PDB file of C-alpha atoms in Angstrom:
ATOM      1  CA  MET A1048     -18.717  -9.478 -22.451  1.00  0.00           C
ATOM      2  CA  ALA A1049     -21.223  -7.025 -19.517  1.00  0.00           C
ATOM      3  CA  PHE A1050     -19.693  -8.249 -16.685  1.00  0.00           C
ATOM      4  CA  PHE A1051     -16.062  -8.397 -17.923  1.00  0.00           C
ATOM      5  CA  THR A1052     -16.611  -4.736 -18.990  1.00  0.00           C
ATOM      6  CA  VAL A1053     -17.544  -3.544 -15.439  1.00  0.00           C
ATOM      7  CA  LEU A1054     -15.000  -5.793 -13.546  1.00  0.00           C
ATOM      8  CA  VAL A1055     -12.689  -4.073 -15.937  1.00  0.00           C
ATOM      9  CA  VAL A1056     -13.152  -0.737 -15.358  1.00  0.00           C
ATOM     10  CA  LEU A1057     -13.943  -0.946 -12.237  1.00  0.00           C
ATOM     11  CA  GLY A1058     -10.804  -3.173 -11.512  1.00  0.00           C
ATOM     12  CA  VAL A1059      -8.865  -0.238 -13.251  1.00  0.00           C
ATOM     13  CA  LEU A1060     -10.312   2.320 -10.630  1.00  0.00           C
ATOM     14  CA  GLY A1061     -10.228   0.943  -7.974  1.00  0.00           C
ATOM     15  CA  PHE A1062      -6.179   0.561  -8.632  1.00  0.00           C
ATOM     16  CA  GLY A1063      -5.852   4.032  -9.407  1.00  0.00           C
ATOM     17  CA  PHE A1064      -7.838   4.700  -6.105  1.00  0.00           C
ATOM     18  CA  VAL A1065      -5.245   3.031  -4.135  1.00  0.00           C
ATOM     19  CA  ALA A1066      -2.673   3.679  -5.920  1.00  0.00           C
ATOM     20  CA  LEU A1067      -3.210   7.567  -5.929  1.00  0.00           C
ATOM     21  CA  ARG A1068      -4.102   7.729  -2.187  1.00  0.00           C
ATOM     22  CA  ALA A1069      -0.550   5.293  -1.391  1.00  0.00           C
ATOM     23  CA  SER A1070       1.048   7.977  -3.329  1.00  0.00           C
ATOM     24  CA  HIS A1071      -1.193  10.801  -1.472  1.00  0.00           C
ATOM     25  CA  GLU A1072      -0.223   9.355   2.162  1.00  0.00           C
ATOM     26  CA  LYS A1073       3.703   9.323   2.129  1.00  0.00           C
ATOM     27  CA  ASP A1074       4.037  12.957   1.551  1.00  0.00           C
ATOM     28  CA  GLY A1075       1.197  14.873   1.975  1.00  0.00           C
ATOM     29  CA  SER A1076      -0.254  16.377  -0.709  1.00  0.00           C
ATOM     30  CA  THR A1077      -3.973  17.219  -2.130  1.00  0.00           C
ATOM     31  CA  ALA A1078      -3.004  17.549  -5.606  1.00  0.00           C
ATOM     32  CA  PRO A1079      -1.934  14.001  -8.448  1.00  0.00           C
ATOM     33  CA  ARG A1080       1.816  13.445  -8.058  1.00  0.00           C
ATOM     34  CA  GLN A1081       3.065  12.568 -11.569  1.00  0.00           C
ATOM     35  CA  PRO A1082       5.744  10.163 -12.230  1.00  0.00           C
ATOM     36  CA  GLY A1083       9.894  12.016 -12.383  1.00  0.00           C
ATOM     37  CA  PRO A1084      12.590  11.144 -12.599  1.00  0.00           C
ATOM     38  CA  GLY A1085      14.064   8.213  -9.115  1.00  0.00           C
ATOM     39  CA  THR A1086      10.104   7.247  -9.042  1.00  0.00           C
ATOM     40  CA  GLU A1087      11.061   3.321 -10.582  1.00  0.00           C
ATOM     41  CA  ALA A1088      11.330   0.880  -7.963  1.00  0.00           C
ATOM     42  CA  GLN A1089      14.654  -0.370  -8.493  1.00  0.00           C
ATOM     43  CA  GLY A1090      16.166  -2.620  -6.880  1.00  0.00           C
ATOM     44  CA  GLU A1091      13.658  -3.229  -3.771  1.00  0.00           C
ATOM     45  CA  PRO A1092      12.210  -6.845  -3.666  1.00  0.00           C
ATOM     46  CA  ARG A1093       9.190  -7.860  -3.690  1.00  0.00           C
ATOM     47  CA  ASP A1094       7.275  -8.610  -0.606  1.00  0.00           C
ATOM     48  CA  ILE A1095       4.154  -9.498  -2.123  1.00  0.00           C
ATOM     49  CA  PRO A1096       3.950 -13.720  -1.520  1.00  0.00           C
ATOM     50  CA  PRO A1097       3.975 -15.629  -5.423  1.00  0.00           C
ATOM     51  CA  LEU A1098       0.443 -16.458  -6.621  1.00  0.00           C
ATOM     52  CA  PHE A1099       1.726 -19.367  -7.995  1.00  0.00           C
ATOM     53  CA  PRO A1100       0.197 -21.888  -6.942  1.00  0.00           C
ATOM     54  CA  ASP A1101      -1.088 -21.231  -3.504  1.00  0.00           C
ATOM     55  CA  PHE A1102      -3.178 -18.026  -4.414  1.00  0.00           C
ATOM     56  CA  PHE A1103      -4.746 -20.644  -7.042  1.00  0.00           C
ATOM     57  CA  HIS A1104      -5.033 -23.361  -4.855  1.00  0.00           C
ATOM     58  CA  GLY A1105      -6.990 -21.283  -2.513  1.00  0.00           C
ATOM     59  CA  VAL A1106      -8.970 -19.205  -4.878  1.00  0.00           C
ATOM     60  CA  LEU A1107     -10.255 -23.238  -6.902  1.00  0.00           C
ATOM     61  CA  PHE A1108     -10.546 -24.062  -3.251  1.00  0.00           C
ATOM     62  CA  ALA A1109     -13.122 -21.515  -2.237  1.00  0.00           C
ATOM     63  CA  VAL A1110     -15.259 -22.622  -5.603  1.00  0.00           C
ATOM     64  CA  GLY A1111     -15.227 -25.320  -4.953  1.00  0.00           C
ATOM     65  CA  LYS A1112     -13.071 -26.232  -8.137  1.00  0.00           C
ATOM     66  CA  ASP A1113      -9.904 -29.794  -7.584  1.00  0.00           C
ATOM     67  CA  ALA A1114      -6.926 -27.958  -8.164  1.00  0.00           C
ATOM     68  CA  THR A1115      -6.798 -29.792 -11.980  1.00  0.00           C
ATOM     69  CA  PRO A1116      -4.083 -28.545 -14.922  1.00  0.00           C
ATOM     70  CA  GLN A1117      -7.101 -27.308 -17.094  1.00  0.00           C
ATOM     71  CA  ASN A1118      -8.434 -25.136 -13.770  1.00  0.00           C
ATOM     72  CA  LEU A1119      -4.809 -24.505 -13.356  1.00  0.00           C
ATOM     73  CA  LEU A1120      -4.032 -22.762 -15.830  1.00  0.00           C
ATOM     74  CA  ALA A1121      -7.761 -21.271 -16.878  1.00  0.00           C
ATOM     75  CA  LEU A1122      -8.082 -19.508 -13.662  1.00  0.00           C
ATOM     76  CA  THR A1123      -4.237 -18.834 -14.455  1.00  0.00           C
ATOM     77  CA  GLU A1124      -5.118 -16.558 -18.201  1.00  0.00           C
ATOM     78  CA  TYR A1125      -8.168 -15.330 -16.505  1.00  0.00           C
ATOM     79  CA  VAL A1126      -6.743 -13.051 -13.018  1.00  0.00           C
ATOM     80  CA  SER A1127      -3.460 -12.392 -15.672  1.00  0.00           C
ATOM     81  CA  GLN A1128      -6.282 -10.587 -17.637  1.00  0.00           C
ATOM     82  CA  MET A1129      -7.536  -9.052 -14.746  1.00  0.00           C
ATOM     83  CA  ILE A1130      -3.366  -8.080 -13.147  1.00  0.00           C
ATOM     84  CA  SER A1131      -3.537  -6.505 -16.960  1.00  0.00           C
ATOM     85  CA  ALA A1132      -6.877  -4.402 -17.277  1.00  0.00           C
ATOM     86  CA  ASN A1133      -5.303  -2.479 -14.713  1.00  0.00           C
ATOM     87  CA  ALA A1134      -1.895  -2.403 -15.803  1.00  0.00           C
ATOM     88  CA  TYR A1135      -2.759  -0.720 -18.473  1.00  0.00           C
ATOM     89  CA  GLY A1136      -5.409   2.375 -16.827  1.00  0.00           C
ATOM     90  CA  TRP A1137      -2.429   2.611 -14.377  1.00  0.00           C
ATOM     91  CA  PHE A1138      -0.167   3.634 -17.181  1.00  0.00           C
ATOM     92  CA  HIS A1139      -2.255   5.599 -18.718  1.00  0.00           C
ATOM     93  CA  GLN A1140      -2.887   7.572 -14.850  1.00  0.00           C
ATOM     94  CA  PHE A1141       1.082   8.116 -14.211  1.00  0.00           C
ATOM     95  CA  GLY A1142       1.472   8.579 -18.437  1.00  0.00           C
ATOM     96  CA  ASP A1143       3.757   6.143 -19.251  1.00  0.00           C
ATOM     97  CA  ALA A1144       3.807   5.106 -22.613  1.00  0.00           C
ATOM     98  CA  ALA A1145       7.329   3.475 -22.998  1.00  0.00           C
ATOM     99  CA  ALA A1146       6.237   1.214 -19.936  1.00  0.00           C
ATOM    100  CA  GLU A1147       2.960   0.284 -21.639  1.00  0.00           C
ATOM    101  CA  ALA A1148       4.646  -1.078 -24.832  1.00  0.00           C
ATOM    102  CA  ARG A1149       6.786  -2.466 -22.996  1.00  0.00           C
ATOM    103  CA  PHE A1150       4.495  -4.991 -21.004  1.00  0.00           C
ATOM    104  CA  SER A1151       3.053  -4.851 -24.492  1.00  0.00           C
ATOM    105  CA  ARG A1152       5.648  -6.272 -25.610  1.00  0.00           C
ATOM    106  CA  ARG A1153       6.091  -9.160 -23.014  1.00  0.00           C
ATOM    107  CA  PHE A1154       2.662  -9.934 -22.166  1.00  0.00           C
ATOM    108  CA  ARG A1155       0.717  -9.941 -24.549  1.00  0.00           C
ATOM    109  CA  GLY A1156       0.077 -13.491 -26.425  1.00  0.00           C
ATOM    110  CA  GLY A1157       1.501 -15.418 -22.752  1.00  0.00           C
ATOM    111  CA  GLY A1158       4.333 -14.235 -22.468  1.00  0.00           C
ATOM    112  CA  PRO A1159       7.645 -15.212 -23.472  1.00  0.00           C
ATOM    113  CA  GLU A1160       7.809 -17.783 -25.285  1.00  0.00           C
ATOM    114  CA  GLY A1161       8.801 -21.032 -23.330  1.00  0.00           C
ATOM    115  CA  GLN A1162       7.686 -19.147 -19.912  1.00  0.00           C
ATOM    116  CA  ALA A1163       5.646 -21.589 -18.196  1.00  0.00           C
ATOM    117  CA  LEU A1164       1.538 -19.931 -18.242  1.00  0.00           C
ATOM    118  CA  GLU A1165       1.051 -20.447 -14.448  1.00  0.00           C
ATOM    119  CA  LYS A1166       4.269 -17.929 -13.673  1.00  0.00           C
ATOM    120  CA  ILE A1167       3.020 -14.702 -15.684  1.00  0.00           C
ATOM    121  CA  PRO A1168       0.694 -13.553 -13.130  1.00  0.00           C
ATOM    122  CA  ASP A1169       3.917 -13.586 -11.459  1.00  0.00           C
ATOM    123  CA  ASP A1170       6.106 -11.668 -14.061  1.00  0.00           C
ATOM    124  CA  MET A1171       3.624  -9.641 -13.908  1.00  0.00           C
ATOM    125  CA  ILE A1172       3.525  -7.964 -10.507  1.00  0.00           C
ATOM    126  CA  ASP A1173       7.626  -8.733 -10.627  1.00  0.00           C
ATOM    127  CA  PHE A1174       7.326  -6.279 -13.695  1.00  0.00           C
ATOM    128  CA  LEU A1175       4.598  -3.166 -11.933  1.00  0.00           C
ATOM    129  CA  TRP A1176       6.526  -3.824  -9.030  1.00  0.00           C
ATOM    130  CA  ALA A1177       9.373  -3.234 -10.003  1.00  0.00           C
ATOM    131  CA  TRP A1178       8.237  -0.351 -12.917  1.00  0.00           C
ATOM    132  CA  ASN A1179       7.500   1.904 -10.015  1.00  0.00           C
ATOM    133  CA  SER A1180       7.358   2.186  -6.594  1.00  0.00           C
ATOM    134  CA  ARG A1181       3.605   3.968  -6.372  1.00  0.00           C
ATOM    135  CA  ALA A1182       1.845  -0.108  -7.844  1.00  0.00           C
ATOM    136  CA  ARG A1183       3.983  -1.402  -4.320  1.00  0.00           C
ATOM    137  CA  ASP A1184       0.839  -0.177  -2.289  1.00  0.00           C
ATOM    138  CA  ALA A1185      -1.276  -0.514  -4.750  1.00  0.00           C
ATOM    139  CA  LEU A1186      -0.417  -4.034  -5.222  1.00  0.00           C
ATOM    140  CA  ARG A1187      -0.711  -4.780  -1.581  1.00  0.00           C
ATOM    141  CA  GLU A1188      -4.059  -3.452  -1.094  1.00  0.00           C
ATOM    142  CA  TRP A1189      -5.529  -5.206  -4.779  1.00  0.00           C
ATOM    143  CA  LEU A1190      -4.698  -8.712  -4.681  1.00  0.00           C
ATOM    144  CA  PRO A1191      -6.200  -9.997  -1.324  1.00  0.00           C
ATOM    145  CA  ARG A1192      -9.267  -8.168  -2.730  1.00  0.00           C
ATOM    146  CA  LEU A1193      -8.694  -9.649  -6.526  1.00  0.00           C
ATOM    147  CA  GLU A1194      -9.003 -13.445  -3.930  1.00  0.00           C
ATOM    148  CA  SER A1195     -11.737 -12.385  -2.010  1.00  0.00           C
ATOM    149  CA  ASP A1196     -13.603 -11.254  -5.037  1.00  0.00           C
ATOM    150  CA  LEU A1197     -12.699 -14.361  -7.552  1.00  0.00           C
ATOM    151  CA  ALA A1198     -14.151 -17.327  -4.103  1.00  0.00           C
ATOM    152  CA  ALA A1199     -17.319 -14.585  -3.461  1.00  0.00           C
ATOM    153  CA  PRO A1200     -20.644 -15.919  -4.112  1.00  0.00           C
ATOM    154  CA  GLY A1201     -21.198 -13.526  -6.814  1.00  0.00           C
ATOM    155  CA  SER A1202     -17.900 -14.385  -9.257  1.00  0.00           C
ATOM    156  CA  ARG A1203     -17.828 -15.642 -12.908  1.00  0.00           C
ATOM    157  CA  LEU A1204     -15.520 -18.696 -10.660  1.00  0.00           C
ATOM    158  CA  TRP A1205     -19.699 -19.693  -9.995  1.00  0.00           C
ATOM    159  CA  LEU A1206     -20.688 -20.413 -13.132  1.00  0.00           C
ATOM    160  CA  TYR A1207     -19.138 -23.320 -14.733  1.00  0.00           C
ATOM    161  CA  GLY A1208     -19.439 -26.919 -13.344  1.00  0.00           C
ATOM    162  CA  ASP A1209     -16.404 -28.814 -12.284  1.00  0.00           C
ATOM    163  CA  GLU A1210     -14.104 -27.391 -15.386  1.00  0.00           C
ATOM    164  CA  LEU A1211     -12.871 -23.969 -15.872  1.00  0.00           C
ATOM    165  CA  PRO A1212     -13.229 -22.212 -19.550  1.00  0.00           C
ATOM    166  CA  PHE A1213     -10.232 -20.800 -21.107  1.00  0.00           C
ATOM    167  CA  GLY A1214     -11.482 -17.171 -22.314  1.00  0.00           C
ATOM    168  CA  MET A1215     -13.949 -16.523 -19.389  1.00  0.00           C
ATOM    169  CA  TRP A1216     -13.220 -12.966 -19.244  1.00  0.00           C
ATOM    170  CA  GLU A1217     -14.491 -13.218 -22.618  1.00  0.00           C
ATOM    171  CA  ASP A1218     -18.140 -14.752 -21.415  1.00  0.00           C
ATOM    172  CA  ASN A1219     -21.777 -13.348 -22.119  1.00  0.00           C
TER     173      ASN A1219
END
């Protein structure tokens, strides 16, 4: 549990830092910005490639695991938890309780009924992409780092044998 807590804290801090830096670079300001009217990102198509299947297959290959249904779903669940942790940190950072509530209703409990589990991380990214234009730069920077971190020698994914378990973020 301590590992997950550290991972969540680092993810939230990193995501927030990237978002603030990106928003300051665009306007040259040094003061924190408050979200205001027109900050919602509507209409601009997502330019981040879908995570499923290439992202997940690449991570599994990098850690020496076969792309079995069990491994794909366990990794999908793990990545969903990481995206959620970052999303909640960002909702708090921007003071958007309404977006947090919408995200929670949509994704707590595994996403909308009938949705394929392997598509939930992409649906989460789509939600964040549409939610706030400042999320885009942060997502663009965070996702490649996430892929690298998941495949790194210190990654939790190396701790398991051939089959990744569900609930990896809960393991101590």
